[in-house]
Short mmCIF file of C-alpha atoms in Angstrom, two decimals:
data_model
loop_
_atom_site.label_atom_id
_atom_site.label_comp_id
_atom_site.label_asym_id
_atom_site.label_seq_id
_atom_site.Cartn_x
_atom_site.Cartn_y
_atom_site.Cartn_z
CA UNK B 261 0.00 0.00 0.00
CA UNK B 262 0.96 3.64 -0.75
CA UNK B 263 0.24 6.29 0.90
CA UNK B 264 0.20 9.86 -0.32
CA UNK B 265 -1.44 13.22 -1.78
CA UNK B 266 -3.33 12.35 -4.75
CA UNK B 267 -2.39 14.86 -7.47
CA UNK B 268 -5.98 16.93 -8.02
CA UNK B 269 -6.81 17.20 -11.28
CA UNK B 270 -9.00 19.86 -13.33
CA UNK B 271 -6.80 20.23 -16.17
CA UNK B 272 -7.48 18.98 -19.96
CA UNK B 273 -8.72 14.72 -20.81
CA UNK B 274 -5.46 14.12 -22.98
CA UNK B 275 -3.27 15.01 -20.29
CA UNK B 276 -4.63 12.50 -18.30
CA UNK B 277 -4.82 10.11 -20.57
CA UNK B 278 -1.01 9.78 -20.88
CA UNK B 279 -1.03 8.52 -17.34
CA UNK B 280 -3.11 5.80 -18.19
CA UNK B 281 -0.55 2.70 -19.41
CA UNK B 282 -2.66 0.62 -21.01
CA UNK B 283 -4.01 3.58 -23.19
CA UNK B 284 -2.71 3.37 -27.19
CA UNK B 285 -2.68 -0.09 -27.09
CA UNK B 286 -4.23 -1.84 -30.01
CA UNK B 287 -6.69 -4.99 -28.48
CA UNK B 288 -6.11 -8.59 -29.70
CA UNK B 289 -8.43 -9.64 -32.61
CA UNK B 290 -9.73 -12.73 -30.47
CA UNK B 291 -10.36 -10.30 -26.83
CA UNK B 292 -12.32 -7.77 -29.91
CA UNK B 293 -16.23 -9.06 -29.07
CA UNK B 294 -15.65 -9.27 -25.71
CA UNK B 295 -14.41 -6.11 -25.08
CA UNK B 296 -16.58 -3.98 -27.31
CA UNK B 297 -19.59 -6.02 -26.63
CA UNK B 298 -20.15 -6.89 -30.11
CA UNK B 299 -23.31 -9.01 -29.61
CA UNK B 300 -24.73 -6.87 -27.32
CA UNK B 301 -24.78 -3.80 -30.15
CA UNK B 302 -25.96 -6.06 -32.51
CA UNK B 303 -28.79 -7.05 -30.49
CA UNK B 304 -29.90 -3.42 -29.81
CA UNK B 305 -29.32 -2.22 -33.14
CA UNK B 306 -31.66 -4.84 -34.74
CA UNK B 307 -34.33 -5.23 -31.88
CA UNK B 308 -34.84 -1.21 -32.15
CA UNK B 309 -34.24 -1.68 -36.23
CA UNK B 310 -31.96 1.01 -36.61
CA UNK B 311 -30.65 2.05 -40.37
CA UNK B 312 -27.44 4.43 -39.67
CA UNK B 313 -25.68 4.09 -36.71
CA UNK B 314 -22.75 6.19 -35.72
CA UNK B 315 -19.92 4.89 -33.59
CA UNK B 316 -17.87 7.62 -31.34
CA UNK B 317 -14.66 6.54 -30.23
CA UNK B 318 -12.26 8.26 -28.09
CA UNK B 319 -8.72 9.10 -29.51
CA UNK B 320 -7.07 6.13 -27.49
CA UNK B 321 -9.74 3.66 -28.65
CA UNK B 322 -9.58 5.22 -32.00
CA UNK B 323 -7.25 1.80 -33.07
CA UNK B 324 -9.66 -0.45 -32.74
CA UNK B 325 -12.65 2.00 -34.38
CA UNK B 326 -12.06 -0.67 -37.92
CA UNK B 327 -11.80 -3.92 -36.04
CA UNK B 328 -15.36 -2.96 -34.10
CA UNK B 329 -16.59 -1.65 -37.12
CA UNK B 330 -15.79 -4.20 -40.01
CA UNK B 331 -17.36 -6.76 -37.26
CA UNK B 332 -20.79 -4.89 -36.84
CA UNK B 333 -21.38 -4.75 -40.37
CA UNK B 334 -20.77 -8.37 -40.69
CA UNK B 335 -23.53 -8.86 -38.09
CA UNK B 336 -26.20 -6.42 -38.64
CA UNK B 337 -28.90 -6.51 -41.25
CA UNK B 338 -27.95 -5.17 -44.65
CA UNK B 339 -30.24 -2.14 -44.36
CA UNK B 340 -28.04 -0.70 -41.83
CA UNK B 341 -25.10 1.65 -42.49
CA UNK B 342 -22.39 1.45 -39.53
CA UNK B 343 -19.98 4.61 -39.64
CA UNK B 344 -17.28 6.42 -37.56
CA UNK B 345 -17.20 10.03 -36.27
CA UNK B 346 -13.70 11.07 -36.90
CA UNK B 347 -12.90 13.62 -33.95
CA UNK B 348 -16.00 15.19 -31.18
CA UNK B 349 -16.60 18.31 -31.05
CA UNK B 350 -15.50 18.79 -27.83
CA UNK B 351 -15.07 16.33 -24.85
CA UNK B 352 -14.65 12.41 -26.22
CA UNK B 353 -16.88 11.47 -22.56
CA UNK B 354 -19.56 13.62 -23.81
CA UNK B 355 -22.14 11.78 -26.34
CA UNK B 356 -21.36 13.93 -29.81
CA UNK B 357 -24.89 14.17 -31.36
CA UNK B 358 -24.39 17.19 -33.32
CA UNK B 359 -21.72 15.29 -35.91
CA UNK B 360 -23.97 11.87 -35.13
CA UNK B 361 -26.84 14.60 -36.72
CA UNK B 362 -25.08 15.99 -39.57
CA UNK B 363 -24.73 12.99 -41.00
CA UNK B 364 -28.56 11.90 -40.68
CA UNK B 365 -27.70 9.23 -37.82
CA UNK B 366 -30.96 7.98 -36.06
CA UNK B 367 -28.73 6.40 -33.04
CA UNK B 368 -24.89 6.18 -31.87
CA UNK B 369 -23.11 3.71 -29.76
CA UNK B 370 -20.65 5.26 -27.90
CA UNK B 371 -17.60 3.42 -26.62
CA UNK B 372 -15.23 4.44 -24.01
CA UNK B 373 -14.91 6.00 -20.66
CA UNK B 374 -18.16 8.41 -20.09
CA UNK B 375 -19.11 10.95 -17.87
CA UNK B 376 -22.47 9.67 -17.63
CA UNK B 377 -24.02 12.95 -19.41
CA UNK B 378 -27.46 11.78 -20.18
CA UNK B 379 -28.05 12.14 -24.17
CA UNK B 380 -30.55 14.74 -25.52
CA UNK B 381 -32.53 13.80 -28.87
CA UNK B 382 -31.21 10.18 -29.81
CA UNK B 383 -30.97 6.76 -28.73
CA UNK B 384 -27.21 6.34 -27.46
CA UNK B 385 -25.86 2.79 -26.31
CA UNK B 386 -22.99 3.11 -23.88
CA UNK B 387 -19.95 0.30 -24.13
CA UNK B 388 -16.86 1.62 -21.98
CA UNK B 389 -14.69 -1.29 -22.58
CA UNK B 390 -12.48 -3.02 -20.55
CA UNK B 391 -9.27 -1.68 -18.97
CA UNK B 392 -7.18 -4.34 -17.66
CA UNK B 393 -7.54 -4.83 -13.93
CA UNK B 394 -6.13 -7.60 -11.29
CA UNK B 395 -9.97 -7.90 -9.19
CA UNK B 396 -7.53 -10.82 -6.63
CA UNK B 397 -5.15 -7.30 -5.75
CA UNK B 398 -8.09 -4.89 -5.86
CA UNK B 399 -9.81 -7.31 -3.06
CA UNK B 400 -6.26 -7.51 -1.22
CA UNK B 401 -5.39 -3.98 -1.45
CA UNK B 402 -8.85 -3.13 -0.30
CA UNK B 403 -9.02 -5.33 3.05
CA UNK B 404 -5.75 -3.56 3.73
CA UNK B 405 -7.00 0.00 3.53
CA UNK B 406 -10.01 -1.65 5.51
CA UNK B 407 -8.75 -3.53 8.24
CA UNK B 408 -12.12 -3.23 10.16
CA UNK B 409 -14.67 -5.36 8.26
CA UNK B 410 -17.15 -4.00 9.96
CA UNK B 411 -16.47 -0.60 7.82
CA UNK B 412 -19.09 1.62 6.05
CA UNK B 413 -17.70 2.06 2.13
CA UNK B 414 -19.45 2.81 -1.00
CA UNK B 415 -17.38 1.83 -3.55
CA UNK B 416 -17.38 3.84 -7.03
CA UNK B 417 -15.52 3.29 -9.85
CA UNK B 418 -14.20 4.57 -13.41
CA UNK B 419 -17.03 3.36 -16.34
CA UNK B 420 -14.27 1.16 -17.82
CA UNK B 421 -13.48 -0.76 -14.85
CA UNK B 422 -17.46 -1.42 -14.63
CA UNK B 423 -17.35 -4.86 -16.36
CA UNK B 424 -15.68 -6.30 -13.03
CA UNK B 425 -17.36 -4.89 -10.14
CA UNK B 426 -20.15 -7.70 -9.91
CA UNK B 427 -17.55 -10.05 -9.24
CA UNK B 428 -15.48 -7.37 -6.56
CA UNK B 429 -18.91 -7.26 -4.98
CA UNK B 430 -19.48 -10.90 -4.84
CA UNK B 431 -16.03 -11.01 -3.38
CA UNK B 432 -15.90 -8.75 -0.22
CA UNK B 433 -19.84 -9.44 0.30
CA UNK B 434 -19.01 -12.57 2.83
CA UNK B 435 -16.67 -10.34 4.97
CA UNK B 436 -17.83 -6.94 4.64
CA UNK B 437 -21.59 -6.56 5.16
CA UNK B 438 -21.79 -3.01 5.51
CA UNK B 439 -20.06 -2.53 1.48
CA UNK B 440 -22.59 -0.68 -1.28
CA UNK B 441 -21.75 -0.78 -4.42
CA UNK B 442 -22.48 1.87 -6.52
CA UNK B 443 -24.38 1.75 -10.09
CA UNK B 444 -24.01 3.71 -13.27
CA UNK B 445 -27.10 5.63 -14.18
CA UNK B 446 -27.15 5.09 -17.70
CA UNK B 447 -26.33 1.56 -17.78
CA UNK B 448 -27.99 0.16 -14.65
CA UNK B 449 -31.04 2.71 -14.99
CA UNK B 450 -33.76 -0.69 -15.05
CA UNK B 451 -31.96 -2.08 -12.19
CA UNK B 452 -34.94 -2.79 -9.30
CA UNK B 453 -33.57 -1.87 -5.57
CA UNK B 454 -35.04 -3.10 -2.60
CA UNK B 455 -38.04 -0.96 -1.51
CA UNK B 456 -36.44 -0.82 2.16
CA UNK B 457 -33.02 1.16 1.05
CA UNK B 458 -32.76 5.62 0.88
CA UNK B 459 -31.54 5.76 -3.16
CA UNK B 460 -29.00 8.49 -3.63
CA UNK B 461 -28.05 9.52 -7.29
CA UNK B 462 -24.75 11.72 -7.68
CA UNK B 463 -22.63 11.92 -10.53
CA UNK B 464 -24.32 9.56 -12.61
CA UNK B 465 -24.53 7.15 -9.81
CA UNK B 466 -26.59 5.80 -8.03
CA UNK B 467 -26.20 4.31 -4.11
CA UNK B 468 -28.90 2.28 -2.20
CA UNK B 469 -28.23 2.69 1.45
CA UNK B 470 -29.94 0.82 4.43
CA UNK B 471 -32.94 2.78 6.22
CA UNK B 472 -31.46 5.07 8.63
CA UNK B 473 -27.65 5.39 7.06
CA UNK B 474 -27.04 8.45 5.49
CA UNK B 475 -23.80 9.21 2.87
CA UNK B 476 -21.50 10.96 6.30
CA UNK B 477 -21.68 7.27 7.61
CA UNK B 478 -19.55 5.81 5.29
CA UNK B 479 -15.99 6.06 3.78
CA UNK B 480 -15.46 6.23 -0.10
CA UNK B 481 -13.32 3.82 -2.03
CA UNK B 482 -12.55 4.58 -5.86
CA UNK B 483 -11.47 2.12 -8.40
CA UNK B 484 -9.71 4.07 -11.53
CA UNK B 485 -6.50 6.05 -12.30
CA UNK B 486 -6.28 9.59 -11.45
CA UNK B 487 -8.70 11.46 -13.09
CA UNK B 488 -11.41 14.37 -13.87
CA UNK B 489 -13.80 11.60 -12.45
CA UNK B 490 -11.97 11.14 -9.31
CA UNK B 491 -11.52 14.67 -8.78
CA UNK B 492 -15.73 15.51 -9.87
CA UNK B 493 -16.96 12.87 -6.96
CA UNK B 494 -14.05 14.27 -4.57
CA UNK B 495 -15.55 17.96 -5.03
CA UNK B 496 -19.48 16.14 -4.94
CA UNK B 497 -18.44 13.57 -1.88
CA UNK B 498 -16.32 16.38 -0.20
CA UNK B 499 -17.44 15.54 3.28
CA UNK B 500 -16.46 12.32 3.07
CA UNK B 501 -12.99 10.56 3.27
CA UNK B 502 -11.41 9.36 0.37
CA UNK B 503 -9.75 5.90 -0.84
CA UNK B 504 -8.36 4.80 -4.28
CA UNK B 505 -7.15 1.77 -5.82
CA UNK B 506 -5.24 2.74 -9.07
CA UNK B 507 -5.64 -0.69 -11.52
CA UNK B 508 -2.46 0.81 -13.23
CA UNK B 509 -0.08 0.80 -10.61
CA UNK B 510 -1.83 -1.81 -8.84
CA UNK B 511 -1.58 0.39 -5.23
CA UNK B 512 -4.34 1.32 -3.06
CA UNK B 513 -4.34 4.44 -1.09
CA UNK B 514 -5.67 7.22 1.57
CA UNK B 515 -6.36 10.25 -0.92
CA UNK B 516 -4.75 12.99 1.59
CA UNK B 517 -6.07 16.31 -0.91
CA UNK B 518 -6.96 18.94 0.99
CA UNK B 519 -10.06 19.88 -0.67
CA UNK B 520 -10.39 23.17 1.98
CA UNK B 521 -7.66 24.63 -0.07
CA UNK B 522 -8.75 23.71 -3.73
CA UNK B 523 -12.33 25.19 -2.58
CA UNK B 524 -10.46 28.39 -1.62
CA UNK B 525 -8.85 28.75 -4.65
CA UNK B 526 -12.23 28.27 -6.54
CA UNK B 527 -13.70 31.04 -4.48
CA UNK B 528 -11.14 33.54 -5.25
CA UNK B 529 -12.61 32.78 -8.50
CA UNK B 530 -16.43 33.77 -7.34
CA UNK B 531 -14.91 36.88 -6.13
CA UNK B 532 -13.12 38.29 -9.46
CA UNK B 533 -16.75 37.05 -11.17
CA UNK B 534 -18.63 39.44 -8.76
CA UNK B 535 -16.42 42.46 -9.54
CA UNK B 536 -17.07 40.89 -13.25
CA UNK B 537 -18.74 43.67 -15.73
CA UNK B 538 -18.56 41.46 -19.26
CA UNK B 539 -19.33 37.34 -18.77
CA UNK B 540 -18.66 35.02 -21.79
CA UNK B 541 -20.81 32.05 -21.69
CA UNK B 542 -19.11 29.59 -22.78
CA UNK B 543 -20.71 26.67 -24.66
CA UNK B 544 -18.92 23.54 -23.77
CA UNK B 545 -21.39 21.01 -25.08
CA UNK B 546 -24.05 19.92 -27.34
CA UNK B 547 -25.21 16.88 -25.94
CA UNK B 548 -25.35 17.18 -22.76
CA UNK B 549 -29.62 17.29 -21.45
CA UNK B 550 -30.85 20.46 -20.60
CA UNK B 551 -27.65 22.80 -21.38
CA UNK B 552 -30.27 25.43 -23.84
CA UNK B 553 -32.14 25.71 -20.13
CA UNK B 554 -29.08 26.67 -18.20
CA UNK B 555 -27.59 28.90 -20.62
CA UNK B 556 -31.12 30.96 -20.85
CA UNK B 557 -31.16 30.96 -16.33
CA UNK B 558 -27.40 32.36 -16.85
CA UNK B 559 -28.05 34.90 -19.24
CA UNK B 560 -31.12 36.29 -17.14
CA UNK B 561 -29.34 35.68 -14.19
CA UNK B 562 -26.32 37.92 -15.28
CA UNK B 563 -28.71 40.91 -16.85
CA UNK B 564 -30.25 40.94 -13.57
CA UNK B 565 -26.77 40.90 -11.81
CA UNK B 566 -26.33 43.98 -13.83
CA UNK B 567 -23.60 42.65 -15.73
CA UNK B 568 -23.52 42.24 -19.44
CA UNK B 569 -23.05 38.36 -21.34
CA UNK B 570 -21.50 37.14 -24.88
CA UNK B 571 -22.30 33.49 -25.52
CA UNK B 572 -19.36 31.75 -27.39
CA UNK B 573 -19.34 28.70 -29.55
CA UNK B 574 -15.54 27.81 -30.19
CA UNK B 575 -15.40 24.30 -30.07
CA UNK B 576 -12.97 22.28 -27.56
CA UNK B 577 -11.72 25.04 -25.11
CA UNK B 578 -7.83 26.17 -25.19
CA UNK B 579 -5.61 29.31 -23.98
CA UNK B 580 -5.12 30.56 -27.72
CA UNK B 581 -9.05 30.93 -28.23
CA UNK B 582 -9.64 32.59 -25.10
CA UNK B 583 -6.72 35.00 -25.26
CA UNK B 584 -9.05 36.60 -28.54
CA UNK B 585 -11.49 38.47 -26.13
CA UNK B 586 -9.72 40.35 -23.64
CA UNK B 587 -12.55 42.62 -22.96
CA UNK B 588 -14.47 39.65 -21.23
CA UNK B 589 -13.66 40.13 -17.29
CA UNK B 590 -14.73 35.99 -16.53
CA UNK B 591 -15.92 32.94 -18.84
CA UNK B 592 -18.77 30.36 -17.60
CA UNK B 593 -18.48 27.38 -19.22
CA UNK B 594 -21.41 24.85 -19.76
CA UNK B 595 -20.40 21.53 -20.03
CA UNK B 596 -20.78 18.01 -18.59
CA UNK B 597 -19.51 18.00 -14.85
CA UNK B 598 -16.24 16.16 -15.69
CA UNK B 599 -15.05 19.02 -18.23
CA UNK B 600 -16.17 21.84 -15.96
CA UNK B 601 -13.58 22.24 -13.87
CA UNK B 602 -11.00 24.23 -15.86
CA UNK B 603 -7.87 25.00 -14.26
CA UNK B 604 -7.84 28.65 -15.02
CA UNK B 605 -4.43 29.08 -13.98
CA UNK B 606 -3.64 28.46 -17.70
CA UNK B 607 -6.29 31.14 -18.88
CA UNK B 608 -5.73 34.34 -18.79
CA UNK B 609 -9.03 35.50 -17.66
CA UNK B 610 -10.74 33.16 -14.72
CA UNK B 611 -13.08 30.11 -16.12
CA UNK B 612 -15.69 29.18 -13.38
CA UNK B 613 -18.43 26.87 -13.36
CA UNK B 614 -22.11 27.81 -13.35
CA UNK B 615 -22.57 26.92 -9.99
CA UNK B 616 -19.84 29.82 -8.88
CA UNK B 617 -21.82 32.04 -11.56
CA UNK B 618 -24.81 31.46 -9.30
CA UNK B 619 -23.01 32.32 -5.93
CA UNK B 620 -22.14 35.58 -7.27
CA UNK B 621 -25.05 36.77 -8.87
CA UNK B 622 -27.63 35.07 -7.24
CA UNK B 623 -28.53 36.90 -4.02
CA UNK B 624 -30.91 34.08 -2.88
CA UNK B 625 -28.10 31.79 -3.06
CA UNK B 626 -25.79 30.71 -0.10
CA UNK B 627 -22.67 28.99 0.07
CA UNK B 628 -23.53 25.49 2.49
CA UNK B 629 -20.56 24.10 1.84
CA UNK B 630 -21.85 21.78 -1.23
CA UNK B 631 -20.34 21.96 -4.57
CA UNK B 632 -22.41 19.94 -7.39
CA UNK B 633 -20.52 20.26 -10.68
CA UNK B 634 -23.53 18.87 -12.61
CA UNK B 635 -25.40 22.12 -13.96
CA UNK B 636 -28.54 20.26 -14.38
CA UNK B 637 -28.82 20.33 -10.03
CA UNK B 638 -29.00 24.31 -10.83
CA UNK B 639 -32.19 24.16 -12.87
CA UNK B 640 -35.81 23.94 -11.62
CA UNK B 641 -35.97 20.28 -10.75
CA UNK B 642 -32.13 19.74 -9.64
CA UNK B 643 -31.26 19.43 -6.45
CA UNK B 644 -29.74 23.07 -5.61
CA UNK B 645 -32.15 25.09 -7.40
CA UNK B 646 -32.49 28.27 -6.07
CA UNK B 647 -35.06 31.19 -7.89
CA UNK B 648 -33.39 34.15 -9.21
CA UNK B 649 -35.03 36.87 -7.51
CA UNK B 650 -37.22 39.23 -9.89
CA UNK B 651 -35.05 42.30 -8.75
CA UNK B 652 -31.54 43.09 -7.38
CA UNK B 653 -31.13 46.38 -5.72
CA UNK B 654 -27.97 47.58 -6.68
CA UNK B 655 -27.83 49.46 -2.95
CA UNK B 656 -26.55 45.73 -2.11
CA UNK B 657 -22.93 46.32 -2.56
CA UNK B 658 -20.20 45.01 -0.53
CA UNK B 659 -16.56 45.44 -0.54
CA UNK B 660 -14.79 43.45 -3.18
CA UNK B 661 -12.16 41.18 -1.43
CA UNK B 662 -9.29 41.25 -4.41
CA UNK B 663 -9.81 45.27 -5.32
CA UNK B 664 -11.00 46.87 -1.97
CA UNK B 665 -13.72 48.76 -4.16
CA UNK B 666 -17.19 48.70 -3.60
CA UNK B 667 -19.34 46.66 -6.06
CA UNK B 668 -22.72 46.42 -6.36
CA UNK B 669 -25.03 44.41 -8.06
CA UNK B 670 -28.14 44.76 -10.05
CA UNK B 671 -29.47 47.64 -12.49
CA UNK B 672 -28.28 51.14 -11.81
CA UNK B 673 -30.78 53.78 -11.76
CA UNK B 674 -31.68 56.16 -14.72
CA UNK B 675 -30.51 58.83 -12.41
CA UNK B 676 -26.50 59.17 -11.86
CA UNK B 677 -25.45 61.14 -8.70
CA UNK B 678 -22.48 63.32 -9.29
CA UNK B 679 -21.52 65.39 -6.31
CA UNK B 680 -24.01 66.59 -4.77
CA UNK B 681 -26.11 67.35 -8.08
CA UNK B 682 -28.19 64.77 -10.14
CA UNK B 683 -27.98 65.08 -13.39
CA UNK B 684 -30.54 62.85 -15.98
CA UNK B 685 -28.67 60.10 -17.95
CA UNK B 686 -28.64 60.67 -21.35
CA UNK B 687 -26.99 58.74 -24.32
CA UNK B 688 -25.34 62.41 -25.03
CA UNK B 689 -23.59 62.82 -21.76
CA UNK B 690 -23.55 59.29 -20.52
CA UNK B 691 -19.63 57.90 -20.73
CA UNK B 692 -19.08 54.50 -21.78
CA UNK B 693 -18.38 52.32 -19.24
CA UNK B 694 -16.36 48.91 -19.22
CA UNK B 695 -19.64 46.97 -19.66
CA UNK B 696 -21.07 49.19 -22.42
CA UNK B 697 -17.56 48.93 -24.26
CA UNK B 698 -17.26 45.52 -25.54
CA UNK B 699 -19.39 46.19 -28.83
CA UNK B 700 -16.76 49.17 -29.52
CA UNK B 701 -14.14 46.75 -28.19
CA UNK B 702 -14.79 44.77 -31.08
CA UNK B 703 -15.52 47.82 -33.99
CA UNK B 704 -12.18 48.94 -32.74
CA UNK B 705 -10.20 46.12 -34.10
CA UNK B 706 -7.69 45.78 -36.94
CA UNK B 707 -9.31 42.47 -37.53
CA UNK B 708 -13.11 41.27 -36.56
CA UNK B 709 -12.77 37.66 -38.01
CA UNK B 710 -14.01 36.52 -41.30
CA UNK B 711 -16.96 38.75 -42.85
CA UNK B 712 -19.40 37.72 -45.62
CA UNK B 713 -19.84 41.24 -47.00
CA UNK B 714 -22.00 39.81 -49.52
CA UNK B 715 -22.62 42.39 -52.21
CA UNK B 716 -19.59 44.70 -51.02
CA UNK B 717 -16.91 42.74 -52.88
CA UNK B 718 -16.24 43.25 -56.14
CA UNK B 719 -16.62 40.33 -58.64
CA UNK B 720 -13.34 39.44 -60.32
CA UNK B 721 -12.04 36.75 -62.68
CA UNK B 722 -10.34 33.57 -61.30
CA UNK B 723 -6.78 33.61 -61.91
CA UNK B 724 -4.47 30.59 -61.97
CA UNK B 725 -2.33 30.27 -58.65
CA UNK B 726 1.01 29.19 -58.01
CA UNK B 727 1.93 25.39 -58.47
CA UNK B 728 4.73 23.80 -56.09
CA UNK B 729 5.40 23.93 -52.47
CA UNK B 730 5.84 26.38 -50.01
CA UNK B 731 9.71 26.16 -50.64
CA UNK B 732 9.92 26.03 -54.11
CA UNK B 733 7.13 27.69 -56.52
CA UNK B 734 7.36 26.57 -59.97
CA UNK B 735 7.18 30.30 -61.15
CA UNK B 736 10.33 30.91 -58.90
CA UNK B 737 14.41 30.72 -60.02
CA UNK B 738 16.04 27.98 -58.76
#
C-alpha cells in the first residue's frame, strides 16, 4: 500500500490520458467481441431496427474503431449503415450528437470511458470497454485500507473498470456486510432496488443505502486512475474521506487532498466574477440534457446581476481561443460536470463553473458548503435550485475582497449622482463604461474575423495560382 497526496486534477482529458498505461494499445483480434460487446450492439441495433448508426470513439480507442466496425457490419442486417465520427466536437466522454446529426444518424453507440451525461434527442448505447484490472489485488489492497470489516464504504468506480465490479462485490460481500456498491445511471437505470433502502443519485450514480444510514456514515473507495472523475466525486463527496485503488499501478491508497484549499482557490474565483462587468458564456457542449435551459437561467441571471453576457461557440476550449477576447472580465463554461472544472491558472481571464456564476449573482443563493458540478442540479428540478429573484437592488454592494472597491449588483438607476447634483442620464452625456464597451471593443479592431460582406466585394475573374510547395514555386528561379 501507498500512501500519499493524490495529485488533483482539473486540467485537460489528454493530459490525463497519458497517465493511463494501457491507453494506445491496439486490443487482440480474439479479446475484440468481448471487449466492445459486439453481440450486445448487434442485439440493440436490430431489436430497435436502426438504419445508420454512428460509432464515437475516443482518440485512445480510435485503433480499434475498424476492427469494431468491419465486425458490426458483418452482423447487422444489410439495411443498416455502420460509420465512424472522426474527432468530437469537444469532450470524447460527452455523447457527440451534433456530428452523429449531420450525418442523418438515427442512433450512436458510444464506446469508451463516459461521464455519464445523459443524451438529448437520440438513442445512445454506452460500451466503456475493458481496462485491464487484477480484481484478486483490488480485493487484497482493499481489506488492507479496511482492516475493520465491519467498515461503512461505498465503492465507485471509473465506467471502464465497470465490467468487473459484480464479481469485486461478490467477493468482499461474505466479509464486509456493511459494502454498497455503486451503479451507473445510464447503464444500470432498469436495475430494481429493494423498496427498504434511501436511493442516492450523484454523478451519474446511483447508491442504495440501508434505512437510517445516510452518505456521512460511510468512507469512499474509488477504483480508476487519477482522473477528472476522481476529482468531480471528490468535489461532490467532499465531506467524506477518500480511498483509491489505481488498476495501473496496482496500489491502493488514503487520498490525503486537501479539498479546503482547492475550494479556496475556486472562491477567489467567485470573487473576481462578482467584480465581473462582461461574462462570456461559454458553450462547452451539445449533448449534454438540458444545457439550452441553463444557458437561458445564466443569461437572465447575469442581466439581472447587472452585468452584461456574450455566448461563445468555439469548439474544444484552449488558452489561444480565449486570449481573442480580452474585454471579457470571466468565462462560464457549460459543459458536462467532468469538463467543468478548468484549471484557469492556464487562462488568462478566470473560467468558473455555473454553480460559482450562481453564488455571485444570485442573491438568494448561499454557500452550504456543497459543490455539485452537474449544472442540471442548478435548474428547476435539480437538487440546488435556487429562484433568481425578480429584482436586485444595486444598494446591495459590498466590498470586493481582491480590489478593496465597492461593487454592487443589479441595475443602476436612470438617475446618476455626481456630487451633490443629479444630473438625468442621457446617451449624449452618458460615458461608456467597461460593460457598455465591448461592442466598440470589437468595432475597434484591426481584424473582426471573417466577414461575408456579400454584395460589397467586387466580382473578379479567377486567376491561376502558383503550383509547387511552399519552398519552391514553380514560377520561382532555382
Amino acid at each position: 500500500m501507498m500512501e500519499g497526496t493524490s495529485a488533483f486534477y482539473t486540467g485537460s482529458e489528454e493530459a490525463i490520458k497519458r497517465q493511463v498505461s494501457a491507453v494506445g494499445l491496439q486490443t487482440e483480434e480474439s479479446q475484440i467481441d468481448d471487449v466492445y460487446e459486439i453481440q450486445h450492439c448487434v442485439d440493440w441495433i436490430k431489436q430497435a431496427g436502426f438504419k445508420r448508426v454512428a460509432l464515437q470513439f475516443p482518440d485512445d480507442l480510435m485503433q480499434d474503431a475498424v476492427s469494431v466496425t468491419t465486425r458490426l457490419e458483418a452482423m447487422v442486417p444489410s439495411t443498416c449503415k455502420v460509420f465512424i465520427l472522426g474527432d468530437t466536437s469537444y469532450g470524447s466522454c460527452c455523447v457527440d450528437e451534433v456530428a452523429a446529426q449531420h450525418y442523418n444518424a438515427d442512433a450512436m453507440i458510444h464506446y469508451g470511458r463516459s461521464c455519464l451525461s445523459q443524451p438529448v434527442k437520440m438513442s445512445v448505447l454506452f460500451v466503456y470497454g475493458r481496462l485491464p484490472l487484477d480484481v484478486d489485488n483490488c480485493v487484497h489492497q482493499f481489506s488492507i485500507l479496511y482492516p475493520d470489516t465491519s467498515s461503512h464504504v461505498v465503492i465507485v468506480y471509473d465506467t471502464v473498470y465497470a465490467y468487473a465490479c459484480d464479481e469485486i462485490k461478490n467477493r468482499l460481500r461474505c466479509k464486509y456486510e456493511n459494502c454498497v456498491m455503486s451503479m451507473l445511471k445510464t447503464r444500470d437505470t432498469n436495475v430494481d432496488l429493494p423498496g427498504d433502502l434511501t436511493v442516492i443519485t450523484k454523478c451519474g450514480r446511483t447508491l442504495g443505502l440501508p434505512a437510517g444510514k445516510t452518505l456521512s456514515d460511510y468512507t469512499m473507495f474509488y477504483i480508476g486512475s487519477e482522473s477528472l472523475t476522481l476529482s468531480n466525486l471528490i468535489y461532490n463527496f467532499q465531506s467524506n474521506q477518500f480511498f483509491s485503488y489505481n488498476p495501473s499501478t496496482r496500489e491502493g491508497r488514503r487520498e490525503n487532498v486537501n479539498v479546503n484549499k482547492i475550494l479556496m482557490k475556486r472562491y477567489f474565483m467567485i470573487e473576481k466574477a462578482k467584480d465581473a462587468r462582461i461574462v462570456g458564456i461559454l458553450v462547452g457542449t451539445l449533448g449534454v440534457a438540458n444545457y439550452t435551459a441553463i444557458l437561458n437561467r445564466l443569461k437572465v441571471l447575469i442581466e439581472k446581476a447587472g452585468k452584461k453576457s456574450y455566448v461563445f461557440i468555439v469548439g474544444k476550449i484552449n488558452v489561444a481561443k480565449l486570449a481573442n477576447f480580452m474585454e471579457i472580465d470571466v468565462f462560464v463554461v457549460i459543459a458536462c460536470a467532468e469538463n467543468t472544472l478548468l484549471d484557469s491558472s492556464e487562462f488568462y481571464k478566470p473560467v468558473i463553473t455555473p454553480y460559482e456564476m450562481e453564488l455571485a449573482c444570485n442573491t438568494e443563493r448561499e454557500w452550504t458548503g456543497e459543490y455539485p458540478t452537474d449544472f442540471n442540479q442548478l435548474l428547476h428540478d435539480g437538487s440546488h435550485h435556487q429562484a433568481i429573484p425578480d429584482t436586485v437592488h444595486h444598494e446591495e454592494g459590498d466590498v470586493s475582497l481582491v480590489t478593496g472597491k465597492i461593487r454592487t449588483l443589479g441595475y443602476q438607476d436612470n438617475n446618476v449622482e455626481t456630487g451633490t447634483a443629479v444630473v438625468l442620464r442621457s446617451d449624449a452625456m452618458t460615458v461608456a463604461t467597461q460593460a457598455d464597451s465591448a461592442g466598440e471593443y470589437l468595432s475597434m479592431r484591426s481584424w473582426q474575423g471573417l466577414e461575408q460582406k456579400l454584395g460589397e466585394t467586387p466580382v473578379t475573374m479567377a486567376v491561376e495560382g502558383q503550383k509547387g510547395i511552399a519552398m519552391g514555386y514553380s514560377d520561382e528561379p532555382s
